[in-house]
C-alpha atoms as one frame of an Amber mdcrd trajectory, in Angstrom:
protein
  24.160 -13.817 -99.646  22.836 -14.857 -96.207  20.563 -12.646 -94.165  21.241
 -14.011 -90.747  18.834 -16.740 -90.633  20.793 -19.683 -92.365  22.295 -22.146
 -90.011  26.014 -20.507 -89.885  24.700 -17.049 -89.273  22.198 -18.258 -86.678
  25.095 -20.070 -84.724  27.575 -17.269 -85.293  25.353 -15.138 -83.447  24.919
 -17.524 -80.665  28.629 -17.493 -80.113  28.726 -13.832 -80.107  26.299 -14.011
 -77.001  28.201 -16.231 -75.317  31.573 -14.124 -75.800  29.364 -11.459 -74.363
  28.280 -13.207 -71.375  31.957 -13.904 -70.777  33.192 -10.455 -70.971  29.930
  -9.253 -68.347  31.038 -12.216 -65.902  34.721 -11.055 -66.144  33.607  -7.559
 -65.299  30.951  -8.411 -62.515  31.923  -7.053 -59.004  29.848  -8.930 -57.143
  28.328 -12.522 -56.240  24.699 -11.765 -57.242  25.682 -10.485 -60.853  28.100
 -13.244 -61.576  25.662 -15.695 -60.868  23.094 -14.089 -62.885  25.326 -13.626
 -65.718  26.401 -17.565 -65.395  22.538 -18.563 -65.179  22.294 -16.778 -68.490
  25.612 -18.342 -69.989  24.308 -21.373 -68.771  20.874 -21.146 -70.595  22.367
 -19.950 -73.688  24.828 -22.650 -73.895  22.428 -25.610 -73.094  20.060 -24.068
 -76.001  22.599 -23.936 -78.466  24.267 -27.348 -77.604  20.758 -29.263 -77.594
  19.749 -27.322 -81.014  23.260 -28.171 -82.692  22.785 -31.994 -81.446  19.204
 -32.087 -82.790  19.992 -30.738 -86.314  23.338 -29.391 -86.996  25.512 -32.628
 -86.088  22.757 -35.019 -87.917  23.101 -33.022 -90.895  26.976 -32.597 -90.898
  27.251 -36.496 -90.467  25.029 -37.131 -93.568  26.568 -34.130 -95.664  30.395
 -34.130 -94.782  33.043 -37.080 -95.731  34.710 -36.634 -92.508  31.283 -35.803
 -90.576  31.519 -38.550 -88.162  34.733 -38.104 -86.812  34.228 -34.275 -86.741
  30.877 -34.765 -84.719  32.064 -37.354 -82.706  34.603 -34.680 -81.659  32.116
 -31.904 -81.185  29.779 -34.204 -78.877  32.754 -34.990 -76.783  33.487 -30.891
 -76.520  29.848 -30.520 -75.520  30.005 -33.137 -72.776  33.119 -32.030 -71.168
  31.465 -28.335 -70.796  27.992 -29.835 -69.647  29.809 -31.384 -66.904  31.257
 -28.123 -65.773  28.252 -26.260 -65.886  26.683 -28.731 -64.121  29.162 -28.377
 -61.355  29.026 -24.691 -61.716  25.108 -24.442 -61.536  25.002 -24.849 -57.675
  27.933 -22.463 -56.929  27.083 -19.275 -55.550  28.966 -16.266 -57.222  31.434
 -15.867 -54.292  32.415 -19.724 -54.170  36.012 -19.823 -54.135  35.850 -22.120
 -57.487  33.209 -20.033 -59.051  36.004 -18.290 -61.250  38.168 -20.807 -61.794
  35.362 -23.110 -63.295  34.213 -20.260 -65.586  37.729 -20.189 -66.897  37.687
 -23.821 -67.870  33.779 -23.347 -69.151  35.198 -20.065 -71.068  38.373 -21.917
 -72.495  36.224 -24.864 -73.690  33.902 -22.892 -75.330  36.248 -20.991 -77.089
  38.421 -23.780 -78.532  34.807 -25.185 -79.714  33.852 -21.988 -81.162  37.013
 -21.327 -82.850  36.938 -25.260 -84.121  32.974 -24.611 -85.620  33.705 -21.418
 -86.904  37.283 -21.834 -88.873  38.464 -24.173 -90.316  36.254 -26.897 -89.662
  32.611 -27.433 -89.284  30.803 -24.096 -90.860  32.735 -23.557 -93.823  32.548
 -27.496 -94.740  28.760 -27.437 -94.053  28.506 -23.986 -96.284  30.506 -25.906
 -99.248  28.441 -29.083 -98.796  24.765 -27.711 -98.167  22.571 -25.676-100.521
  21.414 -22.075 -99.166  17.877 -23.514 -98.793  19.185 -26.185 -96.758  21.041
 -23.738 -94.873  18.240 -21.637 -94.289  15.893 -24.876 -93.059  18.517 -25.646
 -90.775  18.693 -22.115 -89.354  14.868 -22.009 -89.071  14.905 -25.549 -87.122
  17.763 -24.345 -84.881  16.032 -21.263 -84.026  12.705 -22.921 -83.376  14.613
 -25.700 -81.260  15.766 -22.854 -78.999  12.837 -21.836 -77.849  11.976 -25.055
 -76.432  15.281 -26.617 -75.386  16.505 -26.923 -71.957  17.951 -24.194 -70.040
  20.316 -26.172 -67.844  22.901 -28.505 -68.370  21.993 -32.253 -68.613  25.255
 -34.070 -68.912  23.491 -37.740 -68.985  20.863 -36.771 -71.603  21.231 -38.205
 -75.107  23.360 -36.325 -77.553  21.697 -37.790 -80.636  18.473 -38.726 -82.558
  15.898 -39.859 -81.319  16.611 -39.410 -77.874  17.556 -35.962 -78.015  14.368
 -34.671 -79.671  12.094 -36.970 -77.684  13.312 -35.584 -73.993  14.333 -32.053
 -75.243  10.713 -30.468 -75.356   9.866 -32.098 -71.892  13.195 -31.199 -70.081
  12.987 -27.641 -71.743   9.567 -27.275 -70.084  10.756 -28.512 -66.841  13.753
 -26.330 -66.935  11.757 -23.388 -67.481   9.252 -24.167 -64.669  12.337 -24.478
 -62.332  13.487 -20.933 -63.571  10.385 -19.416 -63.122   9.530 -20.835 -59.574
  13.405 -19.924 -58.335  13.581 -16.482 -59.933  16.281 -17.908 -62.083  17.024
 -15.698 -64.956  17.799 -17.350 -68.476  17.716 -14.503 -70.955
């Protein structure tokens, strides 16, 4: 049985963290807290998306009979959320549009999470791949998230090799920007 390090467990944990940030943002009563939680959510989504695009999606395209169709849809959903996150990134927590953009982001992510967890991507990947392959993907995702960008980059490549070539340098630049600006990302 999985010990929390296989691909599905790692990504479901990420999804849980995103949902926690949704709750924190909805409960936030001041602009600074809203912006801080938004930055953490944005960083989590960026890292998660890059890791999926680097490892999970190529594996799904190869392993699943409907992999191309499924992953094309997943990438389209990632792109839509990235565009919203990019708009949201420059907003103050008391901006009149801040919470309405958040609601669009939350709704898009919840739809994406539901589709991945049941009945589409994750159950099919569990059936198609060995436990060893799932563990290997989990390790790669965990490693990729440590180096992945923490800000949305909607124009960045979504598939290999471009995502792997640009991901680490962009991630380093994002972390430097985060450090210099005091932006909290974890």
